[in-house]
C-alpha cells in the first residue's frame, strides 16, 4: 500500500473537481497500460484512494500516458482544423459560385427588362402608327361614302331629269 511519505492526496494538487476526476481516470489508464509491474498496481491502488504516487516510476508512467494522450488530442485537433479549413473553403467556393450565379442572373434580368422596355416602346410606336392608319382609313371610308352618296344623288337627279329636253340636262351636267 502507498505510504503517505511517497504520495500526496490529489485534492491538494490545486486541481478542480473535474481535473481530479480526469487525473484519477488517467492514473487508472496508465496503470492498466503498464499492467503487471508492482508500481502500476501501487499507482492503481493510490488512484482509488485519491492519492498521487510520488515515486519516479509511477510519475514517469503517468507522464508518458499524458504525453501520448496530448499527442492524440493534438492529432485530433490538427485533423479537425484541417476539416474546418476544408469546409470553410468549400463554403467560400459555394458562396463565390452563388455570387457568380447571382451576378449572371441579375445581368439576365437586366437584359430582360431592357427587352421589355424596347418592346413597350415598339408597342407604343406601332399603336401610334396603327391609330394614324385607322384615322386615315376612316377618312377614306368617309370620303368614299360621300362620293357614293354624291354620285348616287347625281345619278338619281340625272335619271329624274332624263325625260326633259337635252338643253336642260346639259345644263345640269355642267354644274
MMTF fields as JSON, N, C-alpha, C and O atoms, coordinates in Angstrom:
{
  "mmtfVersion": "1.0.0",
  "mmtfProducer": "UNKNOWN",
  "numBonds": 699,
  "numAtoms": 700,
  "numGroups": 175,
  "numChains": 1,
  "numModels": 1,
  "chainsPerModel": [1],
  "groupsPerChain": [175],
  "chainIdList": ["A"],
  "bondAtomList": [4, 2, 8, 6, 12, 10, 16, 14, 20, 18, 24, 22, 28, 26, 32, 30, 36, 34, 40, 38, 44, 42, 48, 46, 52, 50, 56, 54, 60, 58, 64, 62, 68, 66, 72, 70, 76, 74, 80, 78, 84, 82, 88, 86, 92, 90, 96, 94, 100, 98, 104, 102, 108, 106, 112, 110, 116, 114, 120, 118, 124, 122, 128, 126, 132, 130, 136, 134, 140, 138, 144, 142, 148, 146, 152, 150, 156, 154, 160, 158, 164, 162, 168, 166, 172, 170, 176, 174, 180, 178, 184, 182, 188, 186, 192, 190, 196, 194, 200, 198, 204, 202, 208, 206, 212, 210, 216, 214, 220, 218, 224, 222, 228, 226, 232, 230, 236, 234, 240, 238, 244, 242, 248, 246, 252, 250, 256, 254, 260, 258, 264, 262, 268, 266, 272, 270, 276, 274, 280, 278, 284, 282, 288, 286, 292, 290, 296, 294, 300, 298, 304, 302, 308, 306, 312, 310, 316, 314, 320, 318, 324, 322, 328, 326, 332, 330, 336, 334, 340, 338, 344, 342, 348, 346, 352, 350, 356, 354, 360, 358, 364, 362, 368, 366, 372, 370, 376, 374, 380, 378, 384, 382, 388, 386, 392, 390, 396, 394, 400, 398, 404, 402, 408, 406, 412, 410, 416, 414, 420, 418, 424, 422, 428, 426, 432, 430, 436, 434, 440, 438, 444, 442, 448, 446, 452, 450, 456, 454, 460, 458, 464, 462, 468, 466, 472, 470, 476, 474, 480, 478, 484, 482, 488, 486, 492, 490, 496, 494, 500, 498, 504, 502, 508, 506, 512, 510, 516, 514, 520, 518, 524, 522, 528, 526, 532, 530, 536, 534, 540, 538, 544, 542, 548, 546, 552, 550, 556, 554, 560, 558, 564, 562, 568, 566, 572, 570, 576, 574, 580, 578, 584, 582, 588, 586, 592, 590, 596, 594, 600, 598, 604, 602, 608, 606, 612, 610, 616, 614, 620, 618, 624, 622, 628, 626, 632, 630, 636, 634, 640, 638, 644, 642, 648, 646, 652, 650, 656, 654, 660, 658, 664, 662, 668, 666, 672, 670, 676, 674, 680, 678, 684, 682, 688, 686, 692, 690, 696, 694],
  "bondOrderList": [1, 1, 1, 1, 1, 1, 1, 1, 1, 1, 1, 1, 1, 1, 1, 1, 1, 1, 1, 1, 1, 1, 1, 1, 1, 1, 1, 1, 1, 1, 1, 1, 1, 1, 1, 1, 1, 1, 1, 1, 1, 1, 1, 1, 1, 1, 1, 1, 1, 1, 1, 1, 1, 1, 1, 1, 1, 1, 1, 1, 1, 1, 1, 1, 1, 1, 1, 1, 1, 1, 1, 1, 1, 1, 1, 1, 1, 1, 1, 1, 1, 1, 1, 1, 1, 1, 1, 1, 1, 1, 1, 1, 1, 1, 1, 1, 1, 1, 1, 1, 1, 1, 1, 1, 1, 1, 1, 1, 1, 1, 1, 1, 1, 1, 1, 1, 1, 1, 1, 1, 1, 1, 1, 1, 1, 1, 1, 1, 1, 1, 1, 1, 1, 1, 1, 1, 1, 1, 1, 1, 1, 1, 1, 1, 1, 1, 1, 1, 1, 1, 1, 1, 1, 1, 1, 1, 1, 1, 1, 1, 1, 1, 1, 1, 1, 1, 1, 1, 1, 1, 1, 1, 1, 1],
  "groupList": [{"groupName": "UNK", "atomNameList": ["N", "CA", "C", "O"], "elementList": ["N", "C", "C", "O"], "formalChargeList": [0, 0, 0, 0], "bondAtomList": [1, 0, 2, 1, 3, 2], "bondOrderList": [1, 1, 2], "singleLetterCode": "X", "chemCompType": "L-PEPTIDE LINKING"}],
  "groupTypeList": [0, 0, 0, 0, 0, 0, 0, 0, 0, 0, 0, 0, 0, 0, 0, 0, 0, 0, 0, 0, 0, 0, 0, 0, 0, 0, 0, 0, 0, 0, 0, 0, 0, 0, 0, 0, 0, 0, 0, 0, 0, 0, 0, 0, 0, 0, 0, 0, 0, 0, 0, 0, 0, 0, 0, 0, 0, 0, 0, 0, 0, 0, 0, 0, 0, 0, 0, 0, 0, 0, 0, 0, 0, 0, 0, 0, 0, 0, 0, 0, 0, 0, 0, 0, 0, 0, 0, 0, 0, 0, 0, 0, 0, 0, 0, 0, 0, 0, 0, 0, 0, 0, 0, 0, 0, 0, 0, 0, 0, 0, 0, 0, 0, 0, 0, 0, 0, 0, 0, 0, 0, 0, 0, 0, 0, 0, 0, 0, 0, 0, 0, 0, 0, 0, 0, 0, 0, 0, 0, 0, 0, 0, 0, 0, 0, 0, 0, 0, 0, 0, 0, 0, 0, 0, 0, 0, 0, 0, 0, 0, 0, 0, 0, 0, 0, 0, 0, 0, 0, 0, 0, 0, 0, 0, 0],
  "groupIdList": [1, 2, 3, 4, 5, 6, 7, 8, 9, 10, 11, 12, 13, 14, 15, 16, 17, 18, 19, 20, 21, 22, 23, 24, 25, 26, 27, 28, 29, 30, 31, 32, 33, 34, 35, 36, 37, 38, 39, 40, 41, 42, 43, 44, 45, 46, 47, 48, 49, 50, 51, 52, 53, 54, 55, 56, 57, 58, 59, 60, 61, 62, 63, 64, 65, 66, 67, 68, 69, 70, 71, 72, 73, 74, 75, 76, 77, 78, 79, 80, 81, 82, 83, 84, 85, 86, 87, 88, 89, 90, 91, 92, 93, 94, 95, 96, 97, 98, 99, 100, 101, 102, 103, 104, 105, 106, 107, 108, 109, 110, 111, 112, 113, 114, 115, 116, 117, 118, 119, 120, 121, 122, 123, 124, 125, 126, 127, 128, 129, 130, 131, 132, 133, 134, 135, 136, 137, 138, 139, 140, 141, 142, 143, 144, 145, 146, 147, 148, 149, 150, 151, 152, 153, 154, 155, 156, 157, 158, 159, 160, 161, 162, 163, 164, 165, 166, 167, 168, 169, 170, 171, 172, 173, 174, 175],
  "secStructList": [7, 7, 7, 4, 4, 4, 3, 3, 3, 4, 4, 4, 1, 1, 7, 7, 2, 2, 2, 2, 2, 2, 2, 2, 2, 2, 2, 2, 2, 2, 2, 2, 2, 6, 6, 6, 1, 2, 2, 2, 2, 2, 2, 2, 2, 2, 2, 2, 6, 6, 3, 3, 3, 7, 1, 2, 2, 2, 2, 2, 2, 2, 2, 2, 2, 2, 2, 2, 2, 2, 2, 2, 2, 2, 2, 2, 2, 2, 2, 2, 2, 2, 2, 2, 2, 2, 2, 2, 2, 2, 2, 2, 2, 2, 2, 2, 2, 2, 2, 2, 2, 2, 2, 2, 2, 2, 2, 2, 2, 2, 2, 2, 2, 2, 2, 2, 2, 2, 2, 2, 2, 2, 2, 2, 2, 2, 2, 2, 2, 2, 2, 2, 2, 2, 2, 2, 2, 2, 2, 2, 2, 2, 2, 2, 2, 2, 2, 2, 2, 2, 2, 2, 2, 2, 2, 2, 2, 2, 2, 2, 6, 6, 6, 1, 7, 2, 2, 2, 2, 2, 2, 2, 2, 2, 7],
  "xCoordList": [0.839, 0.0, 0.879, 1.978, 0.395, 1.199, 1.342, 0.395, 2.498, 2.741, 2.542, 2.763, 2.14, 1.922, 3.183, 3.08, 4.362, 5.617, 5.849, 6.365, 5.48, 5.727, 4.448, 4.388, 3.428, 2.199, 1.634, 1.986, 0.765, 0.118, -1.365, -1.685, -2.258, -3.678, -3.926, -3.454, -4.667, -4.896, -5.75, -5.767, -6.45, -7.257, -6.391, -6.879, -5.108, -4.197, -3.288, -2.319, -3.593, -2.754, -3.211, -2.6, -4.273, -4.775, -5.59, -5.666, -6.191, -6.99, -8.48, -8.923, -9.24, -10.696, -11.217, -10.481, -12.473, -13.076, -13.03, -12.774, -13.281, -13.209, -11.788, -11.591, -10.798, -9.399, -8.986, -8.227, -9.472, -9.183, -9.769, -9.117, -10.999, -11.637, -10.818, -10.624, -10.332, -9.5, -8.189, -7.759, -7.556, -6.294, -6.501, -5.72, -7.549, -7.81, -8.077, -7.565, -8.876, -9.176, -7.894, -7.687, -7.036, -5.822, -4.747, -3.884, -4.782, -3.874, -4.244, -3.373, -5.544, -6.013, -5.623, -5.167, -5.807, -5.491, -3.992, -3.591, -3.162, -1.701, -1.284, -0.389, -1.932, -1.602, -1.989, -1.275, -3.122, -3.544, -2.665, -2.517, -2.067, -1.156, 0.135, 0.729, 0.558, 1.803, 1.472, 2.216, 0.376, -0.111, 0.967, 1.75, 0.962, 1.895, 2.999, 3.484, 3.417, 4.51, 3.954, 2.788, 4.814, 4.374, 4.037, 3.127, 4.763, 4.472, 3.12, 2.432, 2.71, 1.411, 0.282, -0.747, 0.475, -0.543, -0.625, -1.715, 0.512, 0.535, -0.121, -0.842, 0.123, -0.47, -1.977, -2.715, -2.444, -3.861, -4.524, -5.587, -3.877, -4.4, -4.422, -5.404, -3.344, -3.244, -4.341, -4.951, -4.595, -5.618, -6.985, -7.764, -7.276, -8.58, -8.708, -9.819, -7.565, -7.586, -7.484, -7.455, -7.431, -7.343, -5.957, -5.796, -4.939, -3.555, -2.798, -3.115, -1.792, -0.878, 0.453, 1.046, 0.927, 2.216, 3.334, 3.298, 4.308, 5.418, 6.689, 7.751, 6.593, 7.809, 8.092, 7.165, 9.387, 9.781, 9.14, 8.766, 8.996, 8.428, 6.957, 6.52, 6.186, 4.75, 4.576, 3.726, 5.375, 5.272, 5.7, 5.096, 6.752, 7.209, 6.135, 5.882, 5.506, 4.446, 3.255, 2.695, 2.881, 1.767, 2.129, 1.281, 3.37, 3.836, 3.786, 3.327, 4.259, 4.205, 2.755, 2.421, 1.915, 0.494, -0.09, -0.781, 0.201, -0.307, 0.324, -0.346, 1.597, 2.234, 1.525, 1.225, 1.258, 0.534, -0.864, -1.315, -1.526, -2.866, -2.861, -3.744, -1.884, -1.782, -1.452, -1.941, -0.612, -0.329, -1.595, -1.846, -2.381, -3.644, -4.604, -5.254, -4.671, -5.543, -5.043, -5.837, -3.71, -3.146, -3.414, -3.747, -3.273, -3.546, -5.018, -5.348, -5.891, -7.333, -7.614, -8.403, -6.98, -7.133, -6.645, -7.3, -5.487, -4.956, -5.919, -6.192, -6.432, -7.381, -8.638, -9.097, -9.189, -10.405, -10.154, -11.02, -8.974, -8.633, -8.571, -9.049, -7.978, -7.894, -9.295, -9.606, -10.133, -11.513, -12.271, -13.024, -12.052, -12.698, -12.26, -13.084, -10.976, -10.46, -11.071, -11.41, -11.209, -11.801, -13.265, -13.715, -13.994, -15.404, -15.512, -16.348, -14.656, -14.678, -14.366, -15.003, -13.396, -13.041, -14.203, -14.509, -14.849, -15.986, -17.118, -17.744, -17.367, -18.415, -18.035, -18.876, -16.757, -16.275, -16.461, -16.916, -16.094, -16.261, -17.737, -18.098, -18.597, -20.032, -20.555, -21.331, -20.118, -20.565, -20.096, -20.841, -18.864, -18.348, -19.166, -19.493, -19.501, -20.326, -21.724, -22.296, -22.267, -23.593, -23.563, -24.484, -22.505, -22.382, -22.264, -22.902, -21.438, -21.27, -22.598, -22.969, -23.31, -24.613, -25.597, -26.346, -25.585, -26.489, -26.165, -27.07, -24.882, -24.487, -24.981, -25.482, -24.83, -25.277, -26.795, -27.289, -27.525, -28.981, -29.425, -30.41, -28.708, -29.028, -28.811, -29.629, -27.714, -27.44, -28.532, -28.998, -28.936, -30.014, -31.308, -32.025, -31.601, -32.8, -32.775, -33.78, -31.613, -31.483, -31.689, -32.311, -31.172, -31.362, -32.845, -33.348, -33.531, -34.967, -35.711, -36.589, -35.365, -36.008, -35.748, -36.646, -34.516, -34.18, -35.044, -35.569, -35.19, -36.011, -37.473, -38.157, -37.94, -39.317, -39.492, -40.468, -38.528, -38.593, -38.631, -39.415, -37.784, -37.761, -39.097, -39.623, -39.639, -40.916, -42.047, -42.926, -42.029, -43.057, -42.949, -43.962, -41.727, -41.527, -42.034, -42.742, -41.668, -42.158, -43.683, -44.335, -44.242, -45.689, -46.346, -47.312, -45.803, -46.35, -46.231, -47.161, -45.091, -44.897, -45.885, -46.525, -45.999, -46.898, -48.347, -49.115, -48.724, -50.083, -50.345, -51.416, -49.349, -49.492, -49.679, -50.56, -48.846, -48.952, -50.301, -50.961, -50.713, -51.998, -53.141, -54.065, -53.072, -54.123, -54.181, -55.264, -53.009, -52.965, -53.562, -54.348, -53.182, -53.714, -55.23, -55.948, -55.723, -57.169, -57.859, -58.927, -57.221, -57.793, -57.898, -58.929, -56.813, -56.844, -57.848, -58.544, -57.919, -58.874, -60.3, -61.141, -60.547, -61.88, -62.172, -63.287, -61.183, -61.377, -61.662, -62.562, -60.855, -61.023, -62.412, -63.102, -62.821, -64.15, -65.226, -66.209, -65.027, -65.984, -66.042, -67.12, -64.869, -64.818, -65.482, -66.205, -65.236, -65.867, -67.38, -68.112, -67.836, -69.275, -69.848, -70.922, -69.094, -69.558, -69.606, -70.54, -68.56, -68.539, -69.684, -70.353, -69.901, -71.0, -72.322, -73.205, -72.442, -73.684, -73.888, -74.977, -72.811, -72.92, -73.098, -73.85, -72.432, -72.577, -73.968, -74.548, -74.513, -75.84, -76.899, -77.911, -76.691, -77.683, -77.595, -78.63, -76.417, -76.318, -76.892, -77.525, -76.697, -77.29, -78.807, -79.564, -79.208, -80.638, -81.258, -82.324, -80.581, -81.069, -81.001, -81.899, -79.957, -79.782, -80.917, -81.473, -81.257, -82.331, -83.671, -84.529, -83.843, -85.09, -85.345, -86.488, -84.31, -84.45, -84.172, -84.121, -84.001, -83.669, -84.77, -84.488, -85.964, -87.073, -87.19, -87.955, -86.505, -86.59, -85.788, -85.171, -85.809, -85.088, -83.609, -83.106, -82.931, -81.499, -80.812, -79.728, -81.389, -80.781, -80.738, -79.744, -81.762, -81.788, -80.882, -80.27, -80.802, -79.93, -78.484, -77.651, -78.17, -76.77, -76.383, -75.232, -77.35, -77.027, -76.725, -75.844, -77.396, -77.189, -75.81, -75.164, -75.353, -74.05, -72.935, -71.831, -73.198, -72.134, -71.901, -70.819, -72.851, -72.678, -71.633, -71.369],
  "yCoordList": [-1.178, 0.0, 1.234, 1.22, 2.312, 3.52, 4.167, 4.24, 4.612, 5.245, 6.734, 7.258, 7.436, 8.865, 9.611, 10.714, 9.066, 9.757, 9.855, 10.87, 8.821, 8.866, 9.099, 8.719, 9.713, 10.058, 11.357, 11.789, 11.952, 13.187, 13.074, 12.556, 13.542, 13.494, 14.355, 15.489, 13.805, 14.536, 15.781, 16.674, 15.854, 17.028, 18.218, 19.346, 17.973, 19.053, 19.525, 20.245, 19.129, 19.49, 20.803, 21.257, 21.402, 22.641, 22.418, 23.291, 21.245, 20.9, 21.099, 21.011, 21.37, 21.42, 19.998, 19.034, 19.872, 18.535, 17.761, 16.557, 18.469, 17.798, 17.315, 16.215, 18.149, 17.773, 16.614, 15.743, 16.595, 15.468, 14.187, 13.144, 14.265, 13.092, 12.611, 11.409, 13.557, 13.176, 12.539, 11.533, 13.117, 12.566, 11.141, 10.255, 10.908, 9.553, 8.59, 7.471, 9.024, 8.169, 7.804, 6.648, 8.806, 8.551, 7.84, 7.174, 7.965, 7.137, 5.671, 4.815, 5.391, 4.013, 3.531, 2.401, 4.403, 4.032, 3.778, 2.813, 4.641, 4.468, 3.202, 2.488, 2.924, 1.713, 0.466, -0.536, 0.515, -0.673, -0.88, -2.012, 0.206, 0.079, -0.589, -1.37, -0.283, -0.873, -2.033, -2.298, -2.719, -3.794, -4.847, -5.198, -5.309, -6.37, -5.899, -6.679, -4.655, -4.202, -3.795, -3.424, -3.876, -3.546, -2.062, -1.684, -1.217, 0.219, 0.519, 1.431, -0.228, 0.023, -0.394, 0.278, -1.52, -1.93, -0.922, -0.621, -0.4, 0.586, 1.886, 2.519, 2.299, 3.523, 3.367, 4.309, 2.206, 1.949, 2.02, 2.619, 1.397, 1.452, 2.889, 3.324, 3.628, 5.014, 5.854, 6.693, 5.642, 6.387, 6.141, 7.075, 4.882, 4.563, 5.15, 5.335, 5.445, 6.049, 7.578, 8.244, 8.139, 9.586, 10.127, 11.269, 9.297, 9.716, 9.711, 8.939, 10.58, 10.583, 10.086, 10.69, 8.964, 8.408, 9.314, 9.805, 9.533, 10.416, 9.658, 10.266, 8.327, 7.595, 7.831, 8.015, 7.827, 8.152, 7.252, 7.761, 5.987, 5.073, 5.399, 5.437, 5.634, 5.957, 7.291, 7.423, 8.286, 9.603, 9.547, 10.212, 8.748, 8.611, 7.933, 8.347, 6.901, 6.194, 7.13, 7.163, 7.88, 8.822, 9.932, 10.36, 10.398, 11.437, 10.948, 11.673, 9.706, 9.145, 9.008, 9.289, 8.573, 8.424, 9.778, 9.867, 10.826, 12.148, 12.67, 13.354, 12.36, 12.766, 12.12, 12.789, 10.803, 10.108, 10.702, 10.936, 10.936, 11.484, 12.871, 13.177, 13.7, 15.034, 14.951, 15.758, 13.965, 13.779, 13.378, 13.859, 12.504, 12.091, 13.284, 13.481, 14.066, 15.242, 16.222, 16.781, 16.433, 17.352, 16.86, 17.654, 15.551, 14.985, 15.186, 15.516, 14.985, 15.19, 16.665, 16.982, 17.566, 18.999, 19.378, 20.14, 18.834, 19.116, 18.637, 19.344, 17.411, 16.848, 17.719, 18.045, 18.092, 18.901, 20.298, 20.869, 20.84, 22.145, 22.044, 22.928, 20.963, 20.74, 20.58, 21.148, 19.805, 19.621, 20.949, 21.259, 21.713, 23.024, 23.934, 24.633, 23.924, 24.744, 24.285, 25.111, 22.961, 22.435, 22.868, 23.285, 22.76, 23.159, 24.646, 25.071, 25.441, 26.89, 27.195, 28.063, 26.493, 26.717, 26.321, 27.017, 25.188, 24.752, 25.782, 26.102, 26.291, 27.308, 28.58, 29.217, 28.933, 30.109, 29.916, 30.817, 28.708, 28.402, 28.444, 29.011, 27.829, 27.839, 29.264, 29.651, 30.045, 31.443, 32.186, 32.973, 31.928, 32.551, 32.147, 32.975, 30.849, 30.364, 30.979, 31.35, 31.081, 31.687, 33.145, 33.626, 33.839, 35.25, 35.353, 36.194, 34.483, 34.485, 34.16, 34.798, 33.169, 32.806, 33.962, 34.294, 34.567, 35.7, 36.851, 37.461, 37.146, 38.207, 37.898, 38.775, 36.643, 36.221, 36.367, 36.84, 35.97, 36.078, 37.539, 37.9, 38.373, 39.806, 40.409, 41.196, 40.04, 40.538, 40.068, 40.835, 38.817, 38.273, 39.042, 39.382, 39.311, 40.052, 41.454, 41.928, 42.114, 43.453, 43.394, 44.285, 42.352, 42.191, 41.999, 42.552, 41.216, 41.006, 42.325, 42.646, 43.091, 44.396, 45.334, 46.057, 45.317, 46.13, 45.719, 46.571, 44.409, 43.923, 44.319, 44.672, 44.261, 44.673, 46.153, 46.55, 46.965, 48.402, 48.641, 49.458, 47.926, 48.076, 47.661, 48.331, 46.548, 46.079, 47.043, 47.281, 47.599, 48.57, 49.811, 50.366, 50.241, 51.378, 51.04, 51.836, 49.852, 49.41, 49.334, 49.744, 48.805, 48.688, 50.068, 50.253, 51.036, 52.402, 53.0, 53.644, 52.789, 53.309, 52.677, 53.371, 51.355, 50.628, 51.049, 51.229, 51.207, 51.64, 53.026, 53.283, 53.911, 55.257, 55.185, 55.837, 54.393, 54.219, 53.596, 54.034, 52.581, 51.922, 52.931, 52.939, 53.788, 54.793, 55.761, 56.152, 56.15, 57.037, 56.331, 56.917, 55.063, 54.294, 54.168, 54.328, 53.886, 53.779, 55.107, 55.144, 56.184, 57.502, 57.758, 58.219, 57.452, 57.639, 56.706, 57.091, 55.493, 54.539, 55.061, 55.002, 55.572, 56.115, 57.304, 57.437, 58.165, 59.314, 58.852, 59.354, 57.868, 57.359, 56.743, 56.987, 55.948, 55.345, 56.423, 56.326, 57.452, 58.554, 59.252, 59.571, 59.483, 60.132, 59.25, 59.748, 57.931, 57.02, 57.065, 57.07, 57.097, 57.159, 58.467, 58.491, 59.565, 60.861, 60.835, 61.341, 60.222, 60.127, 59.255, 59.59, 58.141, 57.269, 57.994, 57.913, 58.697, 59.41, 60.525, 60.706, 61.258, 62.351, 61.766, 62.325, 60.664, 60.024, 59.455, 59.57, 58.86, 58.272, 59.358, 59.183, 60.474, 61.553, 62.241, 62.662, 62.381, 62.985, 62.031, 62.477, 60.742, 59.771, 59.785, 59.663, 59.941, 59.972, 61.208, 61.121, 62.351, 63.571, 63.41, 63.861, 62.78, 62.61, 61.763, 62.086, 60.692, 59.818, 60.555, 60.379, 61.346, 62.049, 63.069, 63.268, 63.698, 64.732, 64.195, 64.984, 62.954, 62.368, 62.608, 62.734, 62.666, 62.865, 64.295, 64.536, 65.234, 66.634, 66.844, 65.92, 68.021, 68.336, 68.239, 68.355, 68.026, 67.861, 69.125, 69.05, 70.26, 71.514, 71.635, 72.101, 71.238, 71.363, 70.349, 70.62, 69.192, 68.179, 68.554, 68.24, 69.232, 69.612, 70.671, 70.747, 71.486, 72.477, 71.78, 72.214, 70.767, 70.029, 69.412, 69.4, 68.913, 68.254, 69.237, 68.89, 70.449, 71.452, 71.911, 72.388, 71.773, 72.243, 71.556, 71.847],
  "zCoordList": [0.0, 0.0, 0.0, 0.555, -0.627, -0.739, 0.628, 1.411, 0.876, 2.181, 2.029, 0.938, 3.053, 2.983, 2.588, 2.052, 2.825, 2.523, 1.017, 0.548, 0.24, -1.191, -1.996, -3.165, -1.398, -2.106, -1.543, -0.446, -2.311, -1.906, -2.283, -3.353, -1.437, -1.792, -3.049, -3.135, -4.009, -5.266, -5.044, -5.892, -3.933, -3.627, -3.214, -3.151, -2.933, -2.518, -3.652, -3.412, -4.868, -6.011, -6.67, -7.637, -6.152, -6.732, -8.001, -8.866, -8.1, -9.282, -8.992, -7.847, -10.058, -9.922, -9.772, -9.981, -9.414, -9.265, -10.579, -10.593, -11.688, -12.995, -13.285, -13.801, -12.947, -13.18, -12.281, -12.705, -11.059, -10.148, -10.728, -10.722, -11.227, -11.835, -13.035, -13.211, -13.871, -15.013, -14.561, -15.126, -13.551, -13.029, -12.563, -12.909, -11.776, -11.265, -12.428, -12.437, -13.405, -14.55, -15.299, -15.668, -15.52, -16.303, -15.485, -16.057, -14.177, -13.352, -13.54, -13.693, -13.526, -13.737, -15.138, -15.309, -16.138, -17.519, -17.673, -18.323, -17.076, -17.162, -16.441, -16.893, -15.322, -14.566, -15.347, -15.305, -16.067, -16.823, -18.052, -18.513, -18.603, -19.743, -19.298, -20.042, -18.101, -17.566, -16.632, -15.687, -16.883, -16.004, -15.772, -16.655, -14.582, -14.232, -13.322, -12.502, -13.43, -12.571, -11.21, -11.076, -10.22, -8.862, -8.758, -8.019, -9.493, -9.429, -10.049, -9.59, -11.092, -11.723, -10.787, -10.714, -10.061, -9.088, -7.958, -7.47, -7.539, -6.457, -6.918, -6.146, -8.185, -8.703, -8.811, -8.522, -9.218, -9.329, -7.958, -7.797, -6.972, -5.593, -5.093, -4.491, -5.341, -4.871, -5.525, -4.862, -6.797, -7.516, -6.894, -6.704, -6.579, -5.988, -4.58, -4.082, -3.935, -2.59, -2.669, -1.634, -3.878, -4.032, -3.778, -3.345, -4.052, -3.837, -5.155, -6.06, -5.257, -6.388, -5.863, -4.97, -6.433, -6.014, -6.499, -7.628, -5.663, -5.996, -6.366, -6.501, -6.532, -6.904, -8.383, -9.172, -8.768, -10.143, -11.199, -12.257, -10.981, -11.982, -12.224, -13.374, -11.163, -11.31, -12.011, -12.892, -11.629, -12.25, -13.722, -14.563, -14.046, -15.429, -16.272, -17.403, -15.732, -16.452, -16.693, -17.788, -15.672, -15.807, -16.797, -17.58, -16.767, -17.694, -19.128, -20.01, -19.382, -20.74, -21.206, -22.357, -20.282, -20.614, -21.054, -22.069, -20.273, -20.621, -21.918, -22.692, -22.164, -23.43, -24.62, -25.609, -24.519, -25.6, -25.78, -26.901, -24.673, -24.711, -25.366, -26.168, -25.035, -25.623, -27.11, -27.899, -27.504, -28.924, -29.679, -30.784, -29.081, -29.708, -29.829, -30.857, -28.758, -28.783, -29.841, -30.598, -29.892, -30.883, -32.3, -33.18, -32.528, -33.85, -34.211, -35.35, -33.234, -33.481, -33.764, -34.654, -33.02, -33.256, -34.657, -35.368, -35.042, -36.383, -37.463, -38.433, -37.273, -38.227, -38.318, -39.413, -37.157, -37.147, -37.715, -38.377, -37.455, -38.027, -39.553, -40.265, -40.039, -41.489, -42.077, -43.124, -41.398, -41.859, -41.855, -42.778, -40.802, -40.69, -41.84, -42.432, -42.15, -43.252, -44.582, -45.43, -44.76, -45.992, -46.115, -47.182, -45.006, -45.024, -45.317, -46.114, -44.665, -44.894, -46.362, -46.959, -46.945, -48.349, -49.261, -50.229, -48.939, -49.745, -49.676, -50.686, -48.47, -48.314, -49.072, -49.706, -48.993, -49.714, -51.219, -51.924, -51.7, -53.121, -53.517, -54.548, -52.673, -52.966, -52.974, -53.849, -51.981, -51.914, -53.166, -53.751, -53.564, -54.789, -55.991, -56.841, -56.063, -57.167, -57.104, -58.129, -55.882, -55.737, -56.169, -56.829, -55.793, -56.184, -57.697, -58.33, -58.265, -59.725, -60.403, -61.388, -59.875, -60.433, -60.261, -61.18, -59.075, -58.831, -59.782, -60.352, -59.953, -60.888, -62.298, -63.002, -62.693, -64.019, -64.142, -65.165, -63.122, -63.142, -63.118, -63.762, -62.383, -62.353, -63.733, -64.209, -64.37, -65.728, -66.682, -67.524, -66.55, -67.387, -67.133, -68.073, -65.879, -65.506, -66.112, -66.643, -66.028, -66.627, -68.138, -68.717, -68.773, -70.213, -70.541, -71.519, -69.722, -69.925, -69.763, -70.565, -68.731, -68.525, -69.709, -70.142, -70.231, -71.394, -72.585, -73.302, -72.791, -73.899, -73.706, -74.667, -72.484, -72.198, -72.522, -73.158, -72.075, -72.38, -73.888, -74.371, -74.63, -76.091, -76.699, -77.588, -76.208, -76.743, -76.413, -77.242, -75.202, -74.839, -75.721, -76.148, -75.99, -76.887, -78.289, -78.907, -78.791, -80.103, -80.103, -81.063, -79.014, -78.906, -79.014, -79.754, -78.259, -78.311, -79.71, -80.195, -80.353, -81.71, -82.684, -83.474, -82.616, -83.512, -83.247, -84.192, -81.993, -81.67, -82.274, -82.824, -82.161, -82.712, -84.237, -84.796, -84.885, -86.344, -86.691, -87.633, -85.94, -86.18, -86.048, -86.862, -85.012, -84.817, -85.991, -86.425, -86.509, -87.679, -88.89, -89.634, -89.084, -90.211, -90.076, -91.062, -88.881, -88.664, -88.987, -89.599, -88.56, -88.81, -90.312, -90.802, -91.041, -92.5, -93.157, -94.097, -92.663, -93.222, -93.005, -93.901, -91.799, -91.511, -92.426, -92.93, -92.643, -93.54, -94.972, -95.646, -95.412, -96.775, -96.915, -97.905, -95.934, -95.998, -96.013, -96.748, -95.192, -95.151, -96.507, -97.01, -97.087, -98.395, -99.447, -100.31, -99.378, -100.323, -100.179, -101.169, -98.944, -98.701, -99.249, -99.85, -99.024, -99.537, -101.061, -101.683, -101.648, -103.107, -103.604, -104.581, -102.929, -103.324, -103.159, -104.013, -102.056, -101.792, -102.82, -103.366, -103.063, -104.036, -105.433, -106.231, -105.751, -107.059, -107.218, -108.298, -106.215, -106.326, -106.394, -107.072, -105.711, -105.785, -107.137, -107.655, -107.74, -109.074, -110.097, -111.055, -109.931, -110.848, -110.696, -111.659, -109.438, -109.169, -109.842, -110.451, -109.724, -110.375, -111.886, -112.598, -112.377, -113.812, -114.376, -115.426, -113.688, -114.151, -114.068, -114.932, -113.072, -112.846, -113.953, -114.365, -114.424, -115.446, -116.853, -117.796, -117.019, -118.292, -119.347, -120.539, -118.901, -119.826, -120.31, -121.244, -119.757, -120.166, -121.434, -121.962, -121.89, -123.115, -122.905, -121.787, -123.982, -123.91, -123.454, -122.876, -123.686, -123.258, -121.759, -121.202, -121.116, -119.663, -119.008, -117.975, -119.607, -118.992, -119.167, -118.317, -120.273, -120.446, -119.44, -119.011, -119.067, -118.03, -116.727, -115.985, -116.448, -115.212, -115.191, -114.143, -116.279, -116.308, -116.203, -115.782, -116.575, -116.496, -115.072, -114.732, -114.297, -112.935, -112.243, -111.077]
}
